[in-house]
Tab-separated table of C-alpha atoms and ligand atoms in Angstrom:
chain	number	residue	atom	x	y	z
A	189	MET	CA	21.072	17.167	-4.109
A	190	SER	CA	18.172	16.291	-1.830
A	191	LYS	CA	15.590	13.763	-2.970
A	192	THR	CA	12.084	13.379	-1.609
A	193	ALA	CA	9.819	10.389	-0.924
A	194	LEU	CA	6.057	10.691	-0.452
A	195	ILE	CA	4.673	7.903	1.736
A	196	THR	CA	0.922	7.504	2.215
A	197	GLY	CA	-0.229	5.658	5.323
A	198	ALA	CA	3.043	6.406	7.107
A	199	SER	CA	1.631	6.572	10.645
A	200	MET	CA	2.003	2.835	11.319
A	201	GLY	CA	2.482	-0.640	9.866
A	202	ILE	CA	4.153	-1.231	6.511
A	203	GLY	CA	4.058	2.485	5.572
A	204	LEU	CA	5.943	3.517	8.698
A	205	ASP	CA	8.618	0.906	8.012
A	206	LEU	CA	8.914	2.032	4.384
A	207	ALA	CA	9.329	5.629	5.587
A	208	VAL	CA	12.179	4.534	7.877
A	209	LEU	CA	13.928	2.801	4.964
A	210	ALA	CA	13.542	5.848	2.702
A	211	ALA	CA	14.859	8.151	5.435
A	212	ARG	CA	17.787	5.828	6.116
A	213	ASP	CA	18.582	6.023	2.411
A	214	GLY	CA	18.767	9.841	2.630
A	215	TYR	CA	15.337	10.748	1.264
A	216	ASP	CA	13.544	13.735	2.715
A	217	CYS	CA	10.076	12.408	3.541
A	218	ILE	CA	6.518	13.606	3.064
A	219	LEU	CA	4.416	11.649	5.547
A	220	VAL	CA	0.659	11.397	5.009
A	221	SER	CA	-2.158	9.821	7.022
A	222	ARG	CA	-5.071	11.035	9.151
A	223	ASN	CA	-3.202	10.792	12.449
A	224	GLU	CA	-1.269	14.064	12.763
A	225	PRO	CA	0.259	13.446	16.241
A	226	ARG	CA	1.694	10.075	15.163
A	227	LEU	CA	3.155	11.608	12.003
A	228	HIS	CA	4.787	14.372	14.065
A	229	GLU	CA	6.288	11.780	16.422
A	230	LEU	CA	7.734	9.931	13.431
A	231	LYS	CA	8.999	13.217	11.940
A	232	LYS	CA	10.950	13.904	15.142
A	233	VAL	CA	12.510	10.435	15.151
A	234	LEU	CA	13.453	10.453	11.447
A	235	GLU	CA	14.893	13.990	11.485
A	236	THR	CA	16.984	13.264	14.569
A	237	ARG	CA	18.153	9.834	13.500
A	238	TYR	CA	18.800	10.402	9.794
A	239	ARG	CA	19.349	14.183	9.500
A	240	ILE	CA	16.750	14.589	6.763
A	241	ASN	CA	13.773	16.961	6.404
A	242	VAL	CA	10.324	15.585	7.064
A	243	HIS	CA	7.044	17.214	6.008
A	244	VAL	CA	3.744	16.164	7.559
A	245	PHE	CA	0.357	16.406	5.854
A	246	ALA	CA	-2.561	15.041	7.856
A	247	LEU	CA	-5.306	14.178	5.410
A	248	ASP	CA	-8.119	11.700	4.904
A	249	LEU	CA	-7.067	10.155	1.597
A	250	ALA	CA	-10.442	8.449	1.180
A	251	LYS	CA	-12.096	11.805	0.411
A	252	HIS	CA	-12.878	12.303	-3.257
A	253	ASP	CA	-10.617	15.373	-3.660
A	254	ALA	CA	-7.817	14.107	-1.390
A	255	ALA	CA	-5.179	13.597	-4.077
A	256	SER	CA	-5.626	17.062	-5.598
A	257	ARG	CA	-5.568	18.688	-2.140
A	258	LEU	CA	-2.379	16.811	-1.261
A	259	THR	CA	-0.592	17.584	-4.529
A	260	LYS	CA	-1.536	21.261	-4.134
A	261	MET	CA	-0.053	21.357	-0.617
A	262	ILE	CA	3.104	19.626	-1.850
A	263	ASP	CA	3.413	22.110	-4.748
A	264	GLU	CA	2.900	25.065	-2.405
A	265	ALA	CA	5.680	23.708	-0.164
A	266	GLY	CA	7.948	23.726	-3.250
A	267	LEU	CA	8.599	19.986	-3.076
A	268	THR	CA	9.345	17.550	-5.910
A	269	VAL	CA	8.396	13.900	-5.451
A	270	ASP	CA	11.154	11.520	-6.579
A	271	PHE	CA	9.781	8.410	-4.877
A	272	LEU	CA	6.043	7.776	-4.508
A	273	ILE	CA	4.949	5.067	-2.084
A	274	ASN	CA	1.196	4.448	-2.393
A	275	ASN	CA	0.744	2.377	0.752
A	276	ALA	CA	-2.388	3.666	2.563
A	277	GLY	CA	-5.212	1.187	2.328
A	278	PHE	CA	-7.708	-0.809	4.323
A	279	GLY	CA	-9.972	-3.816	3.950
A	280	THR	CA	-13.508	-4.753	4.905
A	281	ALA	CA	-14.561	-8.287	5.808
A	282	GLY	CA	-18.033	-9.798	5.637
A	283	ALA	CA	-20.791	-10.439	3.138
A	284	PHE	CA	-20.928	-7.745	0.453
A	285	ALA	CA	-24.686	-7.388	0.939
A	286	ASP	CA	-24.232	-6.678	4.671
A	287	LEU	CA	-21.263	-4.303	4.646
A	288	ASP	CA	-21.732	-0.559	4.969
A	289	ALA	CA	-21.920	1.119	1.550
A	290	GLU	CA	-20.116	4.320	2.579
A	291	THR	CA	-17.224	2.416	4.208
A	292	GLU	CA	-16.757	0.372	1.053
A	293	ALA	CA	-16.937	3.521	-1.101
A	294	ASP	CA	-14.134	4.963	1.089
A	295	GLU	CA	-12.184	1.738	0.574
A	296	VAL	CA	-12.403	2.064	-3.215
A	297	ARG	CA	-11.555	5.791	-3.128
A	298	LEU	CA	-8.494	5.167	-0.917
A	299	ASN	CA	-7.181	1.889	-2.368
A	300	VAL	CA	-7.936	2.737	-6.023
A	301	ASN	CA	-8.774	6.381	-6.810
A	302	THR	CA	-6.250	8.197	-4.630
A	303	LEU	CA	-3.487	5.748	-5.589
A	304	THR	CA	-4.247	6.289	-9.282
A	305	GLU	CA	-4.486	10.077	-8.984
A	306	LEU	CA	-1.196	10.363	-7.075
A	307	THR	CA	0.545	8.153	-9.620
A	308	LYS	CA	-0.944	10.310	-12.399
A	309	ALA	CA	0.321	13.432	-10.625
A	310	TYR	CA	3.917	12.324	-10.102
A	311	LEU	CA	4.832	9.798	-12.813
A	312	PRO	CA	5.017	12.367	-15.687
A	313	GLY	CA	7.575	14.510	-13.791
A	314	MET	CA	9.674	11.438	-13.041
A	315	LEU	CA	9.642	10.490	-16.723
A	316	GLU	CA	10.637	14.031	-17.705
A	317	ARG	CA	13.556	13.877	-15.289
A	318	ASP	CA	14.217	10.271	-16.407
A	319	HIS	CA	14.513	9.238	-12.778
A	320	GLY	CA	12.132	8.143	-10.053
A	321	TYR	CA	10.420	5.319	-8.211
A	322	VAL	CA	6.782	4.324	-7.680
A	323	LEU	CA	5.926	1.553	-5.226
A	324	ASN	CA	2.231	0.616	-5.049
A	325	VAL	CA	1.084	-1.662	-2.254
A	326	ALA	CA	-1.385	-4.355	-3.342
A	327	SER	CA	-1.640	-7.763	-1.638
A	328	VAL	CA	-1.586	-11.498	-2.316
A	329	ALA	CA	-5.363	-10.895	-2.422
A	330	ALA	CA	-4.790	-9.300	-5.832
A	331	PHE	CA	-4.359	-12.664	-7.553
A	332	GLN	CA	-7.909	-14.038	-7.165
A	333	PRO	CA	-11.397	-12.864	-6.232
A	334	GLY	CA	-12.146	-13.054	-2.493
A	335	PRO	CA	-15.642	-13.905	-1.304
A	336	TYR	CA	-16.457	-12.123	1.997
A	337	MET	CA	-13.731	-9.568	1.291
A	338	ALA	CA	-14.956	-8.937	-2.231
A	339	VAL	CA	-14.287	-5.211	-2.490
A	340	TYR	CA	-10.856	-5.425	-0.870
A	341	TYR	CA	-9.675	-8.197	-3.214
A	342	ALA	CA	-11.072	-6.312	-6.216
A	343	THR	CA	-9.265	-3.090	-5.250
A	344	LYS	CA	-5.969	-4.947	-4.916
A	345	ALA	CA	-6.470	-6.730	-8.264
A	346	TYR	CA	-6.813	-3.238	-9.765
A	347	VAL	CA	-3.578	-2.065	-8.094
A	348	LEU	CA	-1.694	-5.131	-9.375
A	349	SER	CA	-3.025	-4.741	-12.918
A	350	LEU	CA	-2.432	-0.972	-13.095
A	351	THR	CA	1.082	-1.230	-11.721
A	352	GLU	CA	2.177	-4.086	-13.973
A	353	ALA	CA	0.900	-2.135	-16.978
A	354	LEU	CA	2.772	1.007	-15.913
A	355	HIS	CA	5.929	-1.025	-15.289
A	356	ALA	CA	5.720	-2.076	-18.946
A	357	GLU	CA	4.969	1.484	-20.157
A	358	VAL	CA	8.040	2.998	-18.480
A	359	LYS	CA	10.407	0.201	-19.528
A	360	GLY	CA	13.685	1.580	-20.857
A	361	SER	CA	13.365	4.825	-18.879
A	362	GLY	CA	15.101	5.642	-15.611
A	363	VAL	CA	11.815	5.241	-13.713
A	364	HIS	CA	10.979	2.106	-11.709
A	365	VAL	CA	7.336	1.138	-11.085
A	366	SER	CA	6.735	-1.882	-8.836
A	367	VAL	CA	3.896	-3.487	-6.942
A	368	LEU	CA	4.353	-4.959	-3.467
A	369	CYS	CA	2.013	-7.875	-2.707
A	370	PRO	CA	2.316	-8.766	0.968
A	371	GLY	CA	0.649	-11.756	2.562
A	372	PRO	CA	-0.562	-11.643	6.157
A	373	THR	CA	1.529	-9.018	7.943
A	374	ASP	CA	1.618	-8.097	11.610
A	375	THR	CA	-0.054	-4.662	11.585
A	376	ASN	CA	-3.312	-3.007	12.585
A	377	PHE	CA	-4.872	-4.134	9.277
A	378	PHE	CA	-6.891	-7.086	10.632
A	379	ASP	CA	-8.352	-5.100	13.546
A	380	ARG	CA	-9.547	-2.422	11.150
A	381	ALA	CA	-10.925	-4.986	8.670
A	382	GLY	CA	-12.777	-6.784	11.460
A	383	SER	CA	-11.315	-10.135	10.428
A	384	GLU	CA	-9.360	-12.826	12.226
A	385	LEU	CA	-6.365	-14.820	11.107
A	386	SER	CA	-4.960	-18.187	12.114
A	387	PHE	CA	-2.018	-17.979	9.659
A	388	SER	CA	1.287	-16.670	10.977
A	389	LYS	CA	2.014	-13.067	10.067
A	390	MET	CA	5.225	-11.595	8.697
A	391	PRO	CA	6.771	-8.656	10.595
A	392	SER	CA	6.003	-5.436	8.744
A	393	HIS	CA	9.646	-4.273	8.719
A	394	LEU	CA	10.544	-7.387	6.670
A	395	VAL	CA	7.696	-6.762	4.211
A	396	ALA	CA	8.852	-3.162	3.859
A	397	PHE	CA	12.455	-4.288	3.362
A	398	PHE	CA	11.502	-6.620	0.481
A	399	GLY	CA	9.311	-3.900	-1.057
A	400	TYR	CA	12.028	-1.272	-0.850
A	401	LYS	CA	14.724	-3.557	-2.237
A	402	GLY	CA	12.351	-4.744	-4.975
A	403	VAL	CA	11.515	-1.292	-6.329
A	404	MET	CA	15.174	-0.244	-6.201
A	405	ASN	CA	15.967	-3.325	-8.326
A	406	ASN	CA	13.085	-2.554	-10.717
A	407	LYS	CA	11.206	-5.764	-9.893
A	408	ARG	CA	7.727	-5.742	-11.444
A	409	VAL	CA	5.886	-7.747	-8.761
A	410	ILE	CA	7.273	-8.217	-5.256
A	411	VAL	CA	5.811	-11.024	-3.122
A	412	PRO	CA	7.668	-11.152	0.195
A	413	GLY	CA	8.267	-14.602	1.743
A	414	LEU	CA	8.301	-18.143	0.391
A	415	SER	CA	4.881	-19.123	1.760
A	416	ASN	CA	3.284	-16.097	0.090
A	417	GLN	CA	5.069	-16.898	-3.164
A	418	LEU	CA	3.658	-20.446	-2.977
A	419	LEU	CA	0.179	-19.049	-2.235
A	420	VAL	CA	0.394	-16.821	-5.307
A	421	GLY	CA	1.696	-19.741	-7.398
A	422	PHE	CA	-1.319	-21.857	-6.339
A	423	ALA	CA	-3.722	-18.992	-7.037
A	424	LYS	CA	-2.347	-18.734	-10.582
A	425	LEU	CA	-2.584	-22.486	-11.224
A	426	MET	CA	-5.868	-23.281	-9.501
A	427	PRO	CA	-9.062	-23.163	-11.568
A	428	ARG	CA	-11.083	-20.030	-10.638
A	429	ALA	CA	-14.101	-22.089	-9.532
A	430	LEU	CA	-11.946	-24.046	-7.096
A	431	SER	CA	-10.128	-21.050	-5.591
A	432	LEU	CA	-13.471	-19.263	-5.193
A	433	GLU	CA	-14.890	-22.237	-3.322
A	434	VAL	CA	-11.820	-22.540	-1.074
A	435	LEU	CA	-11.900	-18.835	-0.178
A	436	ARG	CA	-15.695	-18.892	0.224
A	437	ARG	CA	-15.301	-21.593	2.871
A	438	VAL	CA	-12.225	-20.136	4.579
A	439	GLN	CA	-13.456	-16.534	4.740
A	440	LYS	CA	-17.159	-17.123	5.436
A	441	PRO	CA	-18.017	-15.491	8.776
A	442	THR	CA	-19.419	-17.994	11.243
A	443	ASP	CA	-22.437	-16.785	13.245
A	444	GLY	CA	-21.390	-14.073	15.643
A	445	ASN	CA	-17.719	-14.370	14.618
A	446	ALA	CA	-15.589	-12.208	12.395
A	447	ALA	CA	-14.533	-13.483	8.996
A	448	GLU	CA	-11.134	-15.104	8.615
A	449	SER	CA	-9.033	-13.690	5.825
A	450	THR	CA	-5.873	-14.717	4.004
A	451	THR	CA	-4.538	-11.132	3.920
B	152	LIG	N1	-1.335	-6.242	7.015
B	152	LIG	C1	-1.539	-7.120	6.052
B	152	LIG	O1	-1.696	-8.337	6.294
B	152	LIG	C2	-1.551	-6.670	4.604
B	152	LIG	C3	-1.495	-7.654	3.619
B	152	LIG	C4	-1.510	-7.265	2.296
B	152	LIG	C5	-1.558	-5.937	1.955
B	152	LIG	N2	-1.620	-4.994	2.921
B	152	LIG	C6	-1.697	-3.591	2.494
B	152	LIG	O2	-0.627	-2.872	3.072
B	152	LIG	C7	-0.971	-1.491	3.157
B	152	LIG	C8	-0.623	-0.985	4.551
B	152	LIG	O3	-1.435	-1.638	5.492
B	152	LIG	P1	-0.922	-2.091	6.937
B	152	LIG	O4	-0.992	-3.559	6.991
B	152	LIG	O5	0.343	-1.403	7.273
B	152	LIG	O6	-2.155	-1.566	7.806
B	152	LIG	P2	-2.262	-0.482	8.983
B	152	LIG	O7	-1.296	-0.809	10.066
B	152	LIG	O8	-3.727	-0.440	9.296
B	152	LIG	O9	-1.801	0.879	8.298
B	152	LIG	C9	-2.589	1.511	7.338
B	152	LIG	C10	-2.048	2.895	7.067
B	152	LIG	O10	-2.916	3.537	6.109
B	152	LIG	C11	-3.367	4.778	6.657
B	152	LIG	N3	-4.720	5.070	6.264
B	152	LIG	C12	-5.809	4.284	6.392
B	152	LIG	N4	-6.918	4.934	5.986
B	152	LIG	C13	-6.502	6.176	5.590
B	152	LIG	C14	-7.165	7.311	5.074
B	152	LIG	N5	-8.489	7.319	4.894
B	152	LIG	N6	-6.450	8.412	4.786
B	152	LIG	C15	-5.098	8.426	4.988
B	152	LIG	N7	-4.419	7.387	5.458
B	152	LIG	C16	-5.111	6.266	5.761
B	152	LIG	C17	-3.289	4.577	8.170
B	152	LIG	O11	-3.116	5.832	8.817
B	152	LIG	P3	-4.226	6.602	9.711
B	152	LIG	O12	-5.079	5.578	10.365
B	152	LIG	O13	-3.370	7.401	10.631
B	152	LIG	O14	-4.962	7.466	8.734
B	152	LIG	C18	-2.017	3.756	8.298
B	152	LIG	O15	-0.898	4.591	8.297
B	152	LIG	C19	-2.455	-1.409	2.806
B	152	LIG	O16	-2.601	-0.954	1.477
B	152	LIG	C20	-2.940	-2.850	2.939
B	152	LIG	O17	-4.042	-3.116	2.102
B	152	LIG	C21	-1.607	-5.323	4.239
């Protein structure tokens, strides 16, 4: 019987690599992002290479009614979602007081609202069928507040908290709910956030691999890579005041330069 994965933010980066893994595993794929031509290119590759069916929905998931529009289109296409990958997201870097209000509202709607609404739409069906997977993409930024990327860090803290709670709620069922917390990853993320990075970045296919394997194994929190695991360990041990001061100094934009971020 065919099984279907819904991947948000599948046009590039970690989402694209997660879509490849799902397709390789025999999932039909529902690819979502704003960039229709890129999604159609990926559809062609996945259908040819893995002999699966791919459905493309080009949508701005930061719009307030995006999740209901998407679920309606998926229903009308007669599709059931067995694997939900809430990956689409973006960050903003700079002083909260200076950043554009509408861009940050989009960031919250995409990283928080749409992710929550899609999980709400598909988790009950998975529980009824006693089978399914939800992989939410947060970040190592989820483990502490982040001055000069305040909204981004806060959205990812929400994703971590929500997902860990849901993991506990579905315990004992055939449904796996996991959160992937990547550290710096080599994608378009930093260009879009307008931040710079002097840390080395992990290839996105490796991040996707750890995320995919983690949710299959019903891991609650997946932090890919030893250095990211150490970073998260420090964040948990360090007093809040100290980690705030460290991040305030590291991420503070210097005059005329973009902020530097840890994710
Ligand atoms: N890269 C990192 O260092 C890093 C670290 C930790 C966590 N993460 C998280 O990993 C996830 C994937 O990011 P990435 O690094 O792969 O970045 P990316 O290369 O910029 O990819 C982001 C994806 O999200 C989609 N997207 C963005 N805004 C959207 C919108 N309004 N509506 C629909 N789709 C939208 C993009 O597609 P379109 O532009 O085609 O719409 C793209 O497919 C994000 O949640 C990010 O916060 C990344």
